[in-house]
XYZ file of C-alpha atoms in Angstrom:
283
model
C -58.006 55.082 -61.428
C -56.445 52.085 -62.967
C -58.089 48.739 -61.954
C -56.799 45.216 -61.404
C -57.492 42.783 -63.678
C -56.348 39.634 -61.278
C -57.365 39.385 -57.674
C -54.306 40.263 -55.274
C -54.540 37.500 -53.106
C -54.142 33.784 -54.129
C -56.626 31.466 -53.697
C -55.642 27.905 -52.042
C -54.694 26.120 -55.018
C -51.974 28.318 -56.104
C -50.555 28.350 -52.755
C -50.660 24.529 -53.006
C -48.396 24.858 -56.231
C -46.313 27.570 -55.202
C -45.550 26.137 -51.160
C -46.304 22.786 -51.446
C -43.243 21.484 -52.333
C -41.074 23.444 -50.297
C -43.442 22.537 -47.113
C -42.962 18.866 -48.256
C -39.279 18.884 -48.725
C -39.102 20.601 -44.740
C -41.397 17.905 -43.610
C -38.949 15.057 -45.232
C -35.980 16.405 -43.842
C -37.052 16.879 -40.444
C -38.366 12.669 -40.725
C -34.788 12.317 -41.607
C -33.150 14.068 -39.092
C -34.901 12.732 -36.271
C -33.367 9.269 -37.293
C -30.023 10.030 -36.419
C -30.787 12.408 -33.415
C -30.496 10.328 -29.825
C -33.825 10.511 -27.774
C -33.591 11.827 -24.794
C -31.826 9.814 -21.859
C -34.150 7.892 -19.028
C -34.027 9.696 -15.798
C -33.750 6.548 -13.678
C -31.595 3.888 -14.113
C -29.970 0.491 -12.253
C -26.433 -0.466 -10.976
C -26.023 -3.973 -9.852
C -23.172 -4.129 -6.905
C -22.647 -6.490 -4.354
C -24.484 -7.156 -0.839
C -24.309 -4.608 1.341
C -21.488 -5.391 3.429
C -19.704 -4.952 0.243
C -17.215 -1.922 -1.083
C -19.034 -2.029 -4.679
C -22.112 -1.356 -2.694
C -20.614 1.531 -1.441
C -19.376 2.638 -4.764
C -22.771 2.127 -5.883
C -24.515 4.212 -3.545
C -21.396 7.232 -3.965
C -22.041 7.334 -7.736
C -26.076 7.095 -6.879
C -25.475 10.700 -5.012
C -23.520 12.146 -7.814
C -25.796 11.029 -10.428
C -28.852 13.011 -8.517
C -27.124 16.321 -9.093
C -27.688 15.614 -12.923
C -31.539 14.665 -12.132
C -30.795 10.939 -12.722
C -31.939 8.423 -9.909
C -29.538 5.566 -10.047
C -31.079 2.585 -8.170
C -28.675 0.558 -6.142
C -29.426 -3.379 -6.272
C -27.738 -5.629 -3.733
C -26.617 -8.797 -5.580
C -24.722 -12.172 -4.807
C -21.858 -10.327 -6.900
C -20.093 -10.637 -10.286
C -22.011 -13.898 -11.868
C -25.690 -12.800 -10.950
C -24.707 -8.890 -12.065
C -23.377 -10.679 -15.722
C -27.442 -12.606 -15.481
C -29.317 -9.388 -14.398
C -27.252 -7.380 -17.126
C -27.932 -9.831 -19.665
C -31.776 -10.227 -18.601
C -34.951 -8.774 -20.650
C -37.438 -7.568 -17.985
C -36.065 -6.230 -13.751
C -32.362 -6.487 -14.813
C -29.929 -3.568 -14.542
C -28.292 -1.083 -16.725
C -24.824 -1.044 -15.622
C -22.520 -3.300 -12.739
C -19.569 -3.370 -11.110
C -18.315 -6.863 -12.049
C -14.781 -8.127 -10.615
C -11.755 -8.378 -13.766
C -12.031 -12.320 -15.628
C -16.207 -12.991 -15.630
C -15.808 -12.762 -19.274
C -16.284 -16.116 -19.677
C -19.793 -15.953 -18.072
C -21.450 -13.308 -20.482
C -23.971 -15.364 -22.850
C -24.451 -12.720 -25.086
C -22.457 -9.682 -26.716
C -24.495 -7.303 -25.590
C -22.227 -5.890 -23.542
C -19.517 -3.105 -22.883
C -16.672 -2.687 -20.739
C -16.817 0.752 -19.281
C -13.436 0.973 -18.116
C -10.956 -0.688 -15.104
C -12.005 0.809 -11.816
C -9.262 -0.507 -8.805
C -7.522 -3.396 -7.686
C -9.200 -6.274 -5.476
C -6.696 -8.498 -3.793
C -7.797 -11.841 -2.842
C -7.092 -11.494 0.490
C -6.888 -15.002 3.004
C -7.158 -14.859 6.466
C -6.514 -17.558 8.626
C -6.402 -18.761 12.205
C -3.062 -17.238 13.711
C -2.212 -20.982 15.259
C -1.948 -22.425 12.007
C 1.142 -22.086 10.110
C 0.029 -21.547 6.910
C 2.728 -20.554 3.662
C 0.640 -22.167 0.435
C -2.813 -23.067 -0.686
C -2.038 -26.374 -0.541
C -1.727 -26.107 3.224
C -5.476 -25.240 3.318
C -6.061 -29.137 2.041
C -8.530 -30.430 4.740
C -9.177 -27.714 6.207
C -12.415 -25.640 7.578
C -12.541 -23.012 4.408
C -15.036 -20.302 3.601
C -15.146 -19.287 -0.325
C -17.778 -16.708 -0.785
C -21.388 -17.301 -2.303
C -22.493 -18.628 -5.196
C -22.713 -16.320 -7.613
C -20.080 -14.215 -6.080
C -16.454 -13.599 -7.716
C -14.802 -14.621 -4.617
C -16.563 -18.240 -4.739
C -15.387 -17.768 -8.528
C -11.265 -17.345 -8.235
C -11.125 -18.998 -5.180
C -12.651 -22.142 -6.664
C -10.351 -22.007 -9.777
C -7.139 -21.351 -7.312
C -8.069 -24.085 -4.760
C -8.592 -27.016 -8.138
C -5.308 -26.260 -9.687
C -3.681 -27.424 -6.294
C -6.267 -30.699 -5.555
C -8.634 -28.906 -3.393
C -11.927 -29.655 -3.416
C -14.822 -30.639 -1.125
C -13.561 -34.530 -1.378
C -11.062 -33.379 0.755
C -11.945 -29.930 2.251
C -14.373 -28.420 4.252
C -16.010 -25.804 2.019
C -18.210 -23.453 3.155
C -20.501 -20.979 1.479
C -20.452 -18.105 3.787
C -20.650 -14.350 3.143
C -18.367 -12.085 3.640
C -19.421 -10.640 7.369
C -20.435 -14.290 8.547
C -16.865 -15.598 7.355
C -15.219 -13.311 9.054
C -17.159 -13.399 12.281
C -16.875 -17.088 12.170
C -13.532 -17.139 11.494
C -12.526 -14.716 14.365
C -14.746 -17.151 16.576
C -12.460 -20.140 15.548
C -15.269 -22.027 13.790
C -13.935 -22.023 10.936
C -9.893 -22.172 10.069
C -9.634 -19.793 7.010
C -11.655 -17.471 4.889
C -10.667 -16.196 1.451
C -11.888 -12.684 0.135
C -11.705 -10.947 -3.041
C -12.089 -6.862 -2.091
C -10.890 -4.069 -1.426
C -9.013 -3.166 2.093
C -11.589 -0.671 2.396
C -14.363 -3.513 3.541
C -14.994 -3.434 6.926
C -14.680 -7.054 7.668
C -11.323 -7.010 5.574
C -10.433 -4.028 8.206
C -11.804 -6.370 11.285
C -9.440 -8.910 10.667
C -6.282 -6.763 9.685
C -6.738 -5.634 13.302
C -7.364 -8.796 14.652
C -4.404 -10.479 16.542
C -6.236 -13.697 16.144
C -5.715 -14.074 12.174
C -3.048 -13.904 10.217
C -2.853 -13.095 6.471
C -1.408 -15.226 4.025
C 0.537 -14.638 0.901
C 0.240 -15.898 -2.175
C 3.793 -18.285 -3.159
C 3.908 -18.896 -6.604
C 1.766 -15.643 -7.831
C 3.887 -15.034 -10.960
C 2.874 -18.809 -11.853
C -1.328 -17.526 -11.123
C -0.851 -14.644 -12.724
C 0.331 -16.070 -15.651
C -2.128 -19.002 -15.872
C -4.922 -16.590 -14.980
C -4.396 -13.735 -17.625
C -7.189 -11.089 -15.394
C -4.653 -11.381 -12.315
C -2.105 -8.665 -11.673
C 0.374 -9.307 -8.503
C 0.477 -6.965 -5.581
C 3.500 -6.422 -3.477
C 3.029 -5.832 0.222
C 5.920 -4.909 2.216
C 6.357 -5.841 5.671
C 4.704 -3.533 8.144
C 2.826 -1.259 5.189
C -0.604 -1.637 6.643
C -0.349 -0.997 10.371
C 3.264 0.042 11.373
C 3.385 -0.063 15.188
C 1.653 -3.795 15.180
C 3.806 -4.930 11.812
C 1.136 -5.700 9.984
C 1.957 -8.037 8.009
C 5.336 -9.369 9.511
C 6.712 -10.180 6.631
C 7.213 -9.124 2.858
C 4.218 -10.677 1.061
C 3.022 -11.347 -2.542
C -0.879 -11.178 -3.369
C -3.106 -11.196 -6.870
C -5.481 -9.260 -7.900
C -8.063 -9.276 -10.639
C -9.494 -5.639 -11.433
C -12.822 -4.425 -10.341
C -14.869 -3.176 -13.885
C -18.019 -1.333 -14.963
C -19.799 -3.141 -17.377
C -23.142 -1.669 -19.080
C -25.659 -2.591 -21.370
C -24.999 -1.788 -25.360
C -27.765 0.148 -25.335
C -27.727 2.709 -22.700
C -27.767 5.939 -23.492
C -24.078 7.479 -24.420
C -24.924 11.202 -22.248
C -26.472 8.383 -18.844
C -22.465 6.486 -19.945
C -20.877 10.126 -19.958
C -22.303 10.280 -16.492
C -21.700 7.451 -14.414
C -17.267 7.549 -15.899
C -17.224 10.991 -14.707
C -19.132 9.748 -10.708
C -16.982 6.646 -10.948
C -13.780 9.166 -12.056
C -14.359 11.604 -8.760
């Protein structure tokens, strides 16, 4: 029988010397790895909107539904509109991940910590008035009972910066800060002689008074001159009769602008939670 002269099995230091190295090398490349490798996405997230009477709202609560199939609660906060969604984007602590934020707030963004999702729909500024008054410009609203959105909503916004390049202001005009329902009830009540809106013809208080034969709606003269001064503005054309046939709604050929409606997100959400929310806003 031949015997061994050196035990079979290694004892711990010569495993040390033999794996060591190897084990360490795994262990450093792993460390390495997980630098570049995305943690995994939050499962609930925020979308900042509009109030409720709002379309974004809407929008807001649509994409909330397709997000759930995915296992991502998207929580739907009712804002003022465009200028407080820019603040609550922007804000450290009980902001919001993403908003829908109406075309030209640009200029309102502090930081650049922000990112333009993508263009979303059109949302003409749409003004109603009292069907007694024969209204053509915005200089015939001079003096006037006006509602303008508000504050902090992009109605207030463009109407604002539409009503001072023609010499309106509240030196000479009745400007009121209503929402969007309460202009439009007030304005069907005659308390009030116009109301200006930026949305979509979705909204049911843009619907209310499209079927109202108490208001008229007014087009926009001079729109290639807005458009041009106002870079975010794209002009609408809106033939006579195109929204309600049998009524002729509108009577006439008009001429409206329209900013674009956008989703704009924080820098640092997560790129699969972005993936997400373009393919509920795409459907």
């Amino acid at each position: 029988m031949i015997k061994l002269k050196k035990k079979e099995k290694l004892d711990t230091k010569e495993k040390l010397k033999i794996y060591g190295p190897a084990v360490l090398f795994a262990i450093i490349g792993v460390v390495f790895a997980y630098q570049f490798v995305d943690p995994a996405p939050p499962r609930r997230i925020s979308i900042g909107t509009g109030s409720p009477e709002d379309a974004t709202f809407a929008y807001g609560k649509a994409y909330s539904k397709l997000l759930a199939k995915d296992g991502v609660t998207l929580e739907v906060r009712s804002t003022a509109g465009s200028a407080e969604n820019i603040k609550l984007l922007e804000a450290d602590s009980d902001g919001v991940d993403v908003a829908i934020v109406q075309g030209g707030m640009a200029p309102l963004a502090k930081t650049d910590n922000l990112v333009t999702l993508g263009s979303l729909y059109f949302q003409p500024l749409w003004i109603f008035h009292k069907n007694d008054l024969k209204l053509n410009r915005i200089p015939d609203l001079k003096g006037l009972r006006v509602a303008v959105g508000v504050k902090g909503s992009g109605t207030r916004i463009l109407a604002m910066q539409l009503l001072g390049l023609n010499g309106i202001s509240e030196k000479n005009t009745q400007i009121f800060p209503y929402g969007h329902e309460k202009a439009a009830d007030l304005l069907l009540s005659g308390e009030i002689d116009a109301a200006m809106f930026v949305s979509t013809h979705r909204s049911p208080y843009v619907l209310r008074l499209i079927d109202s034969r108490s208001v008229a709606l007014m087009g926009l003269e001079r729109a290639e001159a807005y458009a041009l001064f106002y870079h975010y503005l794209y002009i609408l054309k809106v033939p006579e009769g195109i929204i309600n046939f049998e009524a002729n709604i509108p009577s006439r050929d008009l001429t409206l602008v329209a900013p674009t409606t956008q989703l704009l997100a924080r820098k640092d959400l997560h790129p699969a939670l972005i993936s997400l929310i373009l393919q509920a806003a795409e459907e």
